[in-house]
Short mmCIF file of C-alpha atoms and ligand atoms in Angstrom, two decimals:
data_model
loop_
_atom_site.label_atom_id
_atom_site.label_comp_id
_atom_site.label_asym_id
_atom_site.label_seq_id
_atom_site.Cartn_x
_atom_site.Cartn_y
_atom_site.Cartn_z
CA MET A 1 9.69 32.10 -33.50
CA ILE A 2 13.18 33.49 -34.16
CA ARG A 3 13.57 36.91 -32.56
CA PHE A 4 15.77 39.31 -34.55
CA ALA A 5 17.61 42.47 -33.59
CA LEU A 6 18.21 44.69 -36.61
CA PHE A 7 21.08 47.16 -36.86
CA GLY A 8 20.48 49.94 -39.35
CA VAL A 9 17.15 50.84 -40.89
CA GLY A 10 18.27 52.81 -43.92
CA LEU A 11 17.51 51.68 -47.44
CA ILE A 12 18.32 47.98 -47.16
CA GLY A 13 17.63 47.71 -43.43
CA SER A 14 14.04 48.72 -44.13
CA VAL A 15 13.77 45.89 -46.65
CA HIS A 16 15.10 43.42 -44.08
CA ALA A 17 12.75 44.82 -41.40
CA ASN A 18 9.80 44.17 -43.66
CA ASN A 19 11.02 40.66 -44.56
CA ILE A 20 11.61 39.75 -40.90
CA ALA A 21 8.16 41.03 -40.00
CA THR A 22 6.43 39.11 -42.79
CA HIS A 23 8.33 35.78 -42.56
CA PRO A 24 6.10 33.40 -40.57
CA GLY A 25 9.02 32.10 -38.49
CA THR A 26 10.62 35.39 -37.45
CA THR A 27 9.79 38.48 -35.50
CA LEU A 28 11.49 41.86 -35.23
CA GLN A 29 12.30 42.23 -31.55
CA TYR A 30 14.78 45.16 -31.47
CA VAL A 31 15.90 47.91 -33.79
CA TYR A 32 19.07 49.94 -33.33
CA ASP A 33 20.13 52.83 -35.54
CA VAL A 34 22.28 55.86 -34.68
CA ASN A 35 19.49 57.80 -36.36
CA ALA A 36 17.07 57.51 -33.42
CA GLU A 37 14.13 58.82 -35.44
CA ALA A 38 14.59 56.14 -38.11
CA ALA A 39 14.82 53.49 -35.40
CA GLN A 40 11.63 54.78 -33.76
CA ARG A 41 9.76 54.77 -37.07
CA ALA A 42 10.75 51.20 -37.93
CA ALA A 43 10.08 49.95 -34.40
CA ALA A 44 6.63 51.52 -34.35
CA ARG A 45 5.78 50.08 -37.75
CA TYR A 46 6.71 46.49 -36.84
CA GLY A 47 5.95 46.46 -33.11
CA ALA A 48 9.64 46.19 -32.15
CA ARG A 49 11.56 47.84 -29.31
CA VAL A 50 14.21 50.48 -29.85
CA ALA A 51 17.57 49.55 -28.35
CA LEU A 52 19.59 52.47 -27.03
CA SER A 53 22.94 50.83 -27.77
CA PRO A 54 24.38 47.65 -29.29
CA ASP A 55 25.33 46.59 -25.74
CA GLU A 56 21.68 46.45 -24.82
CA ILE A 57 21.21 43.85 -27.56
CA TRP A 58 24.33 41.85 -26.67
CA ALA A 59 23.15 41.65 -23.05
CA THR A 60 19.59 40.53 -23.68
CA TYR A 61 18.37 36.94 -23.77
CA ASP A 62 15.31 37.65 -25.90
CA VAL A 63 17.24 38.00 -29.15
CA ASP A 64 18.04 34.83 -31.13
CA ALA A 65 19.81 36.36 -34.13
CA VAL A 66 20.97 39.70 -35.44
CA LEU A 67 20.83 41.29 -38.85
CA ILE A 68 23.47 43.94 -39.60
CA ALA A 69 22.29 46.37 -42.27
CA SER A 70 24.01 49.53 -41.03
CA SER A 71 26.65 51.45 -43.01
CA THR A 72 29.59 49.34 -44.13
CA ASN A 73 32.09 50.98 -41.76
CA THR A 74 30.11 49.65 -38.75
CA HIS A 75 29.83 45.97 -39.75
CA ALA A 76 33.05 44.60 -38.27
CA ASP A 77 32.49 46.06 -34.79
CA LEU A 78 28.91 44.80 -34.75
CA LEU A 79 29.99 41.37 -36.01
CA SER A 80 32.58 41.23 -33.28
CA GLY A 81 29.96 42.16 -30.67
CA ALA A 82 27.56 39.50 -31.97
CA ILE A 83 30.26 36.81 -31.91
CA LYS A 84 31.15 37.65 -28.29
CA ALA A 85 27.44 37.59 -27.38
CA ARG A 86 27.06 34.29 -29.30
CA LYS A 87 24.31 35.53 -31.60
CA PRO A 88 24.05 34.13 -35.15
CA VAL A 89 24.39 36.90 -37.73
CA TYR A 90 23.10 37.86 -41.14
CA CYS A 91 25.48 40.67 -42.16
CA GLU A 92 25.20 42.84 -45.22
CA LYS A 93 28.14 42.98 -47.59
CA PRO A 94 30.95 43.95 -47.48
CA ILE A 95 32.35 42.79 -44.12
CA ASP A 96 34.36 46.00 -43.58
CA LEU A 97 36.27 48.65 -45.48
CA ASN A 98 39.62 47.50 -44.12
CA ILE A 99 40.87 44.03 -45.04
CA GLU A 100 42.94 43.69 -41.84
CA ARG A 101 39.80 44.37 -39.81
CA VAL A 102 37.99 41.78 -41.94
CA LYS A 103 40.66 39.18 -41.15
CA THR A 104 40.48 39.96 -37.43
CA VAL A 105 36.73 39.43 -37.32
CA VAL A 106 36.95 36.28 -39.45
CA GLN A 107 39.55 34.94 -37.01
CA GLU A 108 37.25 35.79 -34.07
CA ALA A 109 34.40 33.93 -35.75
CA TYR A 110 36.41 30.95 -36.97
CA HIS A 111 36.11 28.71 -33.93
CA SER A 112 32.79 30.10 -32.74
CA ASN A 113 30.61 27.66 -34.71
CA LEU A 114 28.03 30.43 -35.14
CA PRO A 115 26.08 30.66 -38.40
CA ILE A 116 27.21 33.91 -40.06
CA MET A 117 25.71 34.67 -43.45
CA ILE A 118 26.87 37.51 -45.72
CA GLY A 119 24.24 39.37 -47.74
CA PHE A 120 25.23 38.11 -51.19
CA SER A 121 21.57 38.18 -52.10
CA ARG A 122 22.13 37.69 -55.83
CA ARG A 123 22.87 34.02 -55.17
CA PHE A 124 19.15 33.69 -54.45
CA ASP A 125 17.98 35.11 -57.78
CA GLU A 126 16.19 32.30 -59.64
CA ASN A 127 17.82 33.12 -62.99
CA HIS A 128 21.35 33.24 -61.57
CA LEU A 129 20.58 29.96 -59.77
CA GLY A 130 19.68 28.47 -63.15
CA VAL A 131 23.12 29.40 -64.49
CA ARG A 132 24.80 27.73 -61.53
CA GLU A 133 22.69 24.59 -61.96
CA ALA A 134 23.65 24.35 -65.66
CA ILE A 135 27.34 24.72 -64.79
CA GLN A 136 27.25 22.34 -61.85
CA ASN A 137 25.39 19.58 -63.70
CA GLY A 138 27.91 19.68 -66.53
CA ALA A 139 25.50 20.99 -69.18
CA ILE A 140 28.05 23.45 -70.60
CA GLY A 141 31.17 21.35 -70.04
CA ASN A 142 34.27 23.09 -68.71
CA ILE A 143 33.90 26.84 -68.23
CA GLU A 144 36.12 28.79 -70.60
CA MET A 145 34.67 32.32 -70.34
CA MET A 146 32.21 34.17 -68.15
CA HIS A 147 30.75 37.60 -68.69
CA LEU A 148 28.96 39.49 -65.92
CA VAL A 149 27.33 42.88 -66.39
CA SER A 150 26.54 45.12 -63.42
CA ARG A 151 25.10 48.46 -64.46
CA ALA A 152 23.08 50.38 -61.91
CA GLN A 153 20.47 52.84 -63.08
CA GLU A 154 21.91 55.79 -61.16
CA PRO A 155 24.74 56.47 -58.70
CA PRO A 156 24.01 56.26 -54.98
CA PRO A 157 24.16 59.54 -53.02
CA ILE A 158 27.68 60.93 -52.56
CA SER A 159 27.26 60.53 -48.79
CA TYR A 160 26.88 56.77 -49.44
CA VAL A 161 29.75 56.64 -51.93
CA LYS A 162 32.08 58.16 -49.31
CA VAL A 163 31.50 55.34 -46.80
CA SER A 164 30.99 52.55 -49.34
CA GLY A 165 34.63 51.55 -49.81
CA GLY A 166 34.47 52.30 -53.53
CA GLN A 167 32.93 50.58 -56.55
CA PHE A 168 34.82 47.27 -56.21
CA ARG A 169 34.16 46.78 -52.49
CA ASP A 170 30.58 48.01 -52.76
CA GLN A 171 29.13 47.04 -56.16
CA THR A 172 31.47 44.56 -57.84
CA ILE A 173 31.85 42.53 -54.65
CA HIS A 174 28.52 40.82 -55.42
CA PHE A 175 29.94 39.75 -58.78
CA PHE A 176 33.25 38.57 -57.32
CA ASP A 177 31.15 36.32 -55.12
CA LEU A 178 28.96 35.23 -58.05
CA VAL A 179 32.01 34.24 -60.10
CA CYS A 180 33.31 32.01 -57.27
CA TRP A 181 29.87 30.59 -56.52
CA LEU A 182 29.05 29.86 -60.17
CA ALA A 183 32.40 28.27 -60.97
CA ASP A 184 33.01 26.69 -57.57
CA ALA A 185 36.49 28.15 -57.84
CA ALA A 186 38.32 31.32 -56.87
CA PRO A 187 40.19 33.49 -59.40
CA VAL A 188 43.96 33.54 -59.23
CA GLU A 189 44.58 36.89 -60.95
CA VAL A 190 42.73 40.13 -61.65
CA TYR A 191 43.26 43.05 -63.99
CA ALA A 192 41.07 46.10 -63.41
CA ALA A 193 40.65 49.35 -65.29
CA GLY A 194 38.41 52.18 -64.14
CA ALA A 195 37.19 55.65 -65.08
CA VAL A 196 35.01 58.48 -63.87
CA LEU A 197 32.53 59.09 -66.67
CA VAL A 198 29.21 59.45 -64.87
CA ASP A 199 29.69 62.03 -62.12
CA PRO A 200 32.85 64.04 -61.34
CA ALA A 201 31.75 64.17 -57.68
CA ILE A 202 32.39 60.40 -57.50
CA GLY A 203 35.94 61.03 -58.69
CA GLU A 204 36.35 63.83 -56.16
CA ALA A 205 35.29 61.35 -53.47
CA GLY A 206 38.22 59.15 -54.61
CA ASP A 207 36.10 56.57 -56.41
CA ILE A 208 35.36 55.44 -59.98
CA ASP A 209 31.94 54.92 -61.59
CA THR A 210 32.84 52.87 -64.66
CA SER A 211 35.10 49.83 -64.73
CA MET A 212 36.07 46.62 -66.48
CA LEU A 213 37.82 43.69 -64.87
CA ILE A 214 39.31 40.47 -66.17
CA LEU A 215 39.71 37.57 -63.76
CA ARG A 216 41.74 34.47 -64.52
CA MET A 217 40.36 31.27 -63.03
CA PRO A 218 42.52 28.36 -61.80
CA ASN A 219 41.64 26.27 -64.92
CA GLY A 220 42.68 29.16 -67.19
CA ALA A 221 39.12 30.35 -67.87
CA LEU A 222 38.69 34.10 -68.30
CA CYS A 223 35.98 36.12 -66.69
CA HIS A 224 34.94 39.65 -67.59
CA ILE A 225 32.94 41.93 -65.28
CA ASP A 226 31.79 45.37 -66.39
CA ASN A 227 30.34 47.91 -63.99
CA SER A 228 28.63 51.22 -64.38
CA ARG A 229 26.86 53.46 -61.89
CA ARG A 230 24.46 54.81 -64.56
CA THR A 231 22.28 53.57 -67.37
CA THR A 232 19.60 55.50 -69.21
CA TYR A 233 17.39 52.44 -69.59
CA GLY A 234 16.84 50.89 -66.17
CA TYR A 235 18.77 48.27 -64.23
CA ASP A 236 21.05 46.11 -66.36
CA GLU A 237 22.37 42.88 -64.81
CA ARG A 238 23.33 39.85 -66.92
CA ILE A 239 25.44 36.73 -66.61
CA GLU A 240 26.79 34.47 -69.31
CA ALA A 241 28.92 31.38 -68.89
CA PHE A 242 30.51 29.83 -71.97
CA GLY A 243 31.87 26.31 -71.79
CA SER A 244 33.35 23.53 -73.88
CA ALA A 245 29.89 21.99 -74.39
CA GLY A 246 27.51 24.94 -74.45
CA MET A 247 26.56 28.33 -73.10
CA VAL A 248 24.15 29.48 -70.41
CA GLN A 249 22.74 32.96 -69.76
CA SER A 250 20.85 34.76 -67.06
CA ASN A 251 19.31 37.32 -69.34
CA LEU A 252 18.08 40.83 -68.91
CA LYS A 253 14.84 40.67 -66.97
CA PRO A 254 12.10 42.96 -68.25
CA THR A 255 9.31 44.12 -66.00
CA ARG A 256 6.89 41.96 -68.02
CA GLU A 257 7.26 39.40 -70.82
CA VAL A 258 4.96 41.30 -73.17
CA ALA A 259 5.83 42.10 -76.77
CA LEU A 260 3.64 44.19 -79.03
CA TYR A 261 4.10 43.50 -82.77
CA LYS A 262 3.07 46.50 -84.84
CA GLY A 263 3.99 47.07 -88.48
CA THR A 264 7.72 46.40 -88.83
CA LYS A 265 8.44 47.04 -85.13
CA THR A 266 8.21 44.98 -81.96
CA ILE A 267 7.68 46.90 -78.75
CA SER A 268 8.60 45.09 -75.53
CA ASP A 269 8.45 46.10 -71.92
CA GLY A 270 11.74 47.55 -70.66
CA LEU A 271 13.92 46.88 -67.65
CA HIS A 272 13.17 47.44 -63.99
CA ALA A 273 13.69 51.03 -62.90
CA SER A 274 16.31 50.10 -60.32
CA TRP A 275 18.39 47.23 -58.89
CA PHE A 276 15.97 46.98 -56.03
CA GLU A 277 12.90 46.25 -58.18
CA ARG A 278 14.92 43.70 -60.17
CA LEU A 279 16.33 41.89 -57.13
CA GLN A 280 13.69 42.45 -54.48
CA PRO A 281 12.47 38.81 -54.31
CA SER A 282 16.01 37.56 -53.63
CA PHE A 283 16.18 39.39 -50.27
CA ALA A 284 13.20 37.46 -48.88
CA VAL A 285 14.63 34.17 -50.17
CA ALA A 286 17.98 35.01 -48.56
CA LEU A 287 16.30 35.64 -45.20
CA ALA A 288 14.26 32.43 -45.52
CA THR A 289 17.50 30.53 -46.19
CA PHE A 290 19.12 32.03 -43.09
CA VAL A 291 16.08 30.94 -41.07
CA GLN A 292 16.51 27.40 -42.41
CA VAL A 293 20.15 27.49 -41.32
CA LEU A 294 19.13 28.65 -37.83
CA GLU A 295 16.61 25.82 -37.69
CA GLY A 296 19.49 23.39 -38.21
CA ASN A 297 18.92 22.54 -41.88
CA ASN A 298 21.92 21.76 -44.00
CA VAL A 299 21.38 24.32 -46.78
CA PRO A 300 24.08 26.22 -48.65
CA TYR A 301 24.47 29.92 -47.86
CA PRO A 302 27.03 32.66 -48.43
CA SER A 303 29.30 32.36 -45.42
CA LEU A 304 31.66 34.73 -43.67
CA MET A 305 34.52 32.92 -45.46
CA ASP A 306 32.80 33.66 -48.79
CA GLY A 307 32.62 37.31 -47.71
CA LEU A 308 36.34 37.24 -46.95
CA ARG A 309 37.13 35.64 -50.32
CA ALA A 310 35.16 38.25 -52.27
CA GLN A 311 36.81 41.00 -50.30
CA ILE A 312 40.31 39.68 -50.97
CA ILE A 313 39.47 39.75 -54.69
CA ALA A 314 38.21 43.34 -54.31
CA GLU A 315 41.46 44.38 -52.60
CA ALA A 316 43.54 42.82 -55.41
CA ALA A 317 41.32 44.57 -57.98
CA ILE A 318 41.92 47.92 -56.28
CA GLU A 319 45.66 47.27 -56.32
CA SER A 320 45.46 46.43 -60.02
CA LEU A 321 43.42 49.56 -60.74
CA HIS A 322 46.11 51.77 -59.21
CA ALA A 323 49.06 49.82 -60.63
CA HIS A 324 47.57 49.54 -64.16
CA GLN A 325 48.65 45.90 -64.31
CA PRO A 326 47.36 42.41 -63.45
CA VAL A 327 47.69 41.36 -59.81
CA LYS A 328 47.97 37.81 -58.47
CA ILE A 329 45.38 37.07 -55.79
CA THR A 330 46.68 35.64 -52.53
CA TYR A 331 44.03 34.18 -50.25
CA TRP A 332 44.25 34.12 -46.48
CA GLN A 333 42.93 31.51 -44.07
CA PRO A 334 42.21 31.90 -40.36
CA GLU A 335 43.95 29.48 -38.00
N1 LIG B 401 22.84 43.05 -50.52
C1 LIG B 401 22.61 44.12 -51.25
O1 LIG B 401 22.28 44.04 -52.44
C2 LIG B 401 22.76 45.50 -50.64
C3 LIG B 401 22.05 46.56 -51.19
C4 LIG B 401 22.19 47.81 -50.60
C5 LIG B 401 23.03 47.98 -49.51
N2 LIG B 401 23.73 46.93 -49.02
C6 LIG B 401 24.64 47.09 -47.87
O2 LIG B 401 23.85 47.42 -46.73
C7 LIG B 401 24.52 48.38 -45.93
C8 LIG B 401 23.59 49.59 -45.74
O3 LIG B 401 23.32 50.16 -46.99
P1 LIG B 401 22.08 51.16 -47.19
O4 LIG B 401 21.97 51.37 -48.65
O5 LIG B 401 20.90 50.68 -46.45
O6 LIG B 401 22.68 52.48 -46.52
P2 LIG B 401 21.85 53.66 -45.82
O7 LIG B 401 22.83 54.78 -45.73
O8 LIG B 401 20.54 53.86 -46.50
O9 LIG B 401 21.51 53.10 -44.35
C9 LIG B 401 22.49 52.89 -43.37
C10 LIG B 401 21.82 53.02 -42.02
O10 LIG B 401 22.78 52.65 -41.01
C11 LIG B 401 22.63 53.56 -39.94
N3 LIG B 401 23.85 53.54 -39.13
C12 LIG B 401 25.03 54.18 -39.34
N4 LIG B 401 25.90 53.88 -38.36
C13 LIG B 401 25.27 53.01 -37.53
C14 LIG B 401 25.67 52.32 -36.35
N5 LIG B 401 26.88 52.48 -35.81
N6 LIG B 401 24.76 51.50 -35.76
C15 LIG B 401 23.52 51.35 -36.28
N7 LIG B 401 23.09 51.97 -37.39
C16 LIG B 401 23.97 52.80 -38.01
C17 LIG B 401 22.36 54.89 -40.60
O11 LIG B 401 21.80 55.83 -39.69
C18 LIG B 401 21.37 54.46 -41.69
O12 LIG B 401 20.04 54.46 -41.22
C19 LIG B 401 25.82 48.72 -46.64
O13 LIG B 401 26.85 47.95 -46.05
C20 LIG B 401 25.59 48.26 -48.06
O14 LIG B 401 26.79 47.82 -48.70
C21 LIG B 401 23.58 45.69 -49.54
#
């Protein structure tokens, strides 16, 4: 049984707590959250202990792995603590708000040989996996264009927006990772344009809520990502890859595949109410994959280096947004 310590039991931490408790090979041993009441609630629900500080977890022998699901601005310190304590980590995206801090923690981890997985949970969505399979087995030939749509049903609370690092580091980062994972290549250039069209409070917090990006891939292929923080029709996520020999799509996923034909109209079920309902299964698959890694299986997973790569793209996109021009992406490697 793999004993987990969980940092952060907010929205996504609660999902992870439930997945750890229900996976047959894992148990929730400790919970730590600066919100002591939330920690107590989660611990009571899953029979875990409440840790009074991260140090308590680093010092204990009865924790085999940690899951970091606290606010983004806490990830790097917790990652650093876990590396020093030699605990394997599943860490939510993004690694940190500050790219220099990200590089420091990546350097700390580089020679540690510890499994560190970043929460790019969309890689575990069965439809997105189908797109990758079609690309990787050559079914669509050479990729020439990709189109990714990321439109959330409603903005997160302003308190979340303020510590999220902004739309590119928070929302689009999943799609930067997907582009690299799907194409097995990293973009060389990005052009980003953004606007505040959904909620002026997001603009006042220094962020944007609507954006379009164009990424240029090393083979010249072009990739378009569009992001919104609001739809009026549920959660809208789609991927299309167009190649020299065909095209593959991960389509909109309705709640049910039911269509009612009546007169001259067809009435179909609509989209999931939120990103969580649409993507919920992928979180359990991601955890199960991490467990396989911890058990010594050679399975692919989104690594800390993948987290770094996506974050470098996000930083270049932010630079492009402010400069109103394309920016070359320079990657960085630990030594
Ligand atoms: N993979 C995904 O699709 C996905 C989805 C949602 C959120 N996330 C990521 O998960 C993280 C949390 O997001 P959320 O939506 O659950 O936010 P949230 O605000 O709902 O929860 C954050 C929790 O962290 C706790 N916290 C804050 N500082 C802490 C510290 N120093 N130590 C321990 N706990 C601390 C807060 O009290 C809160 O309970 C963010 O980094 C976010 O980017 C990933």
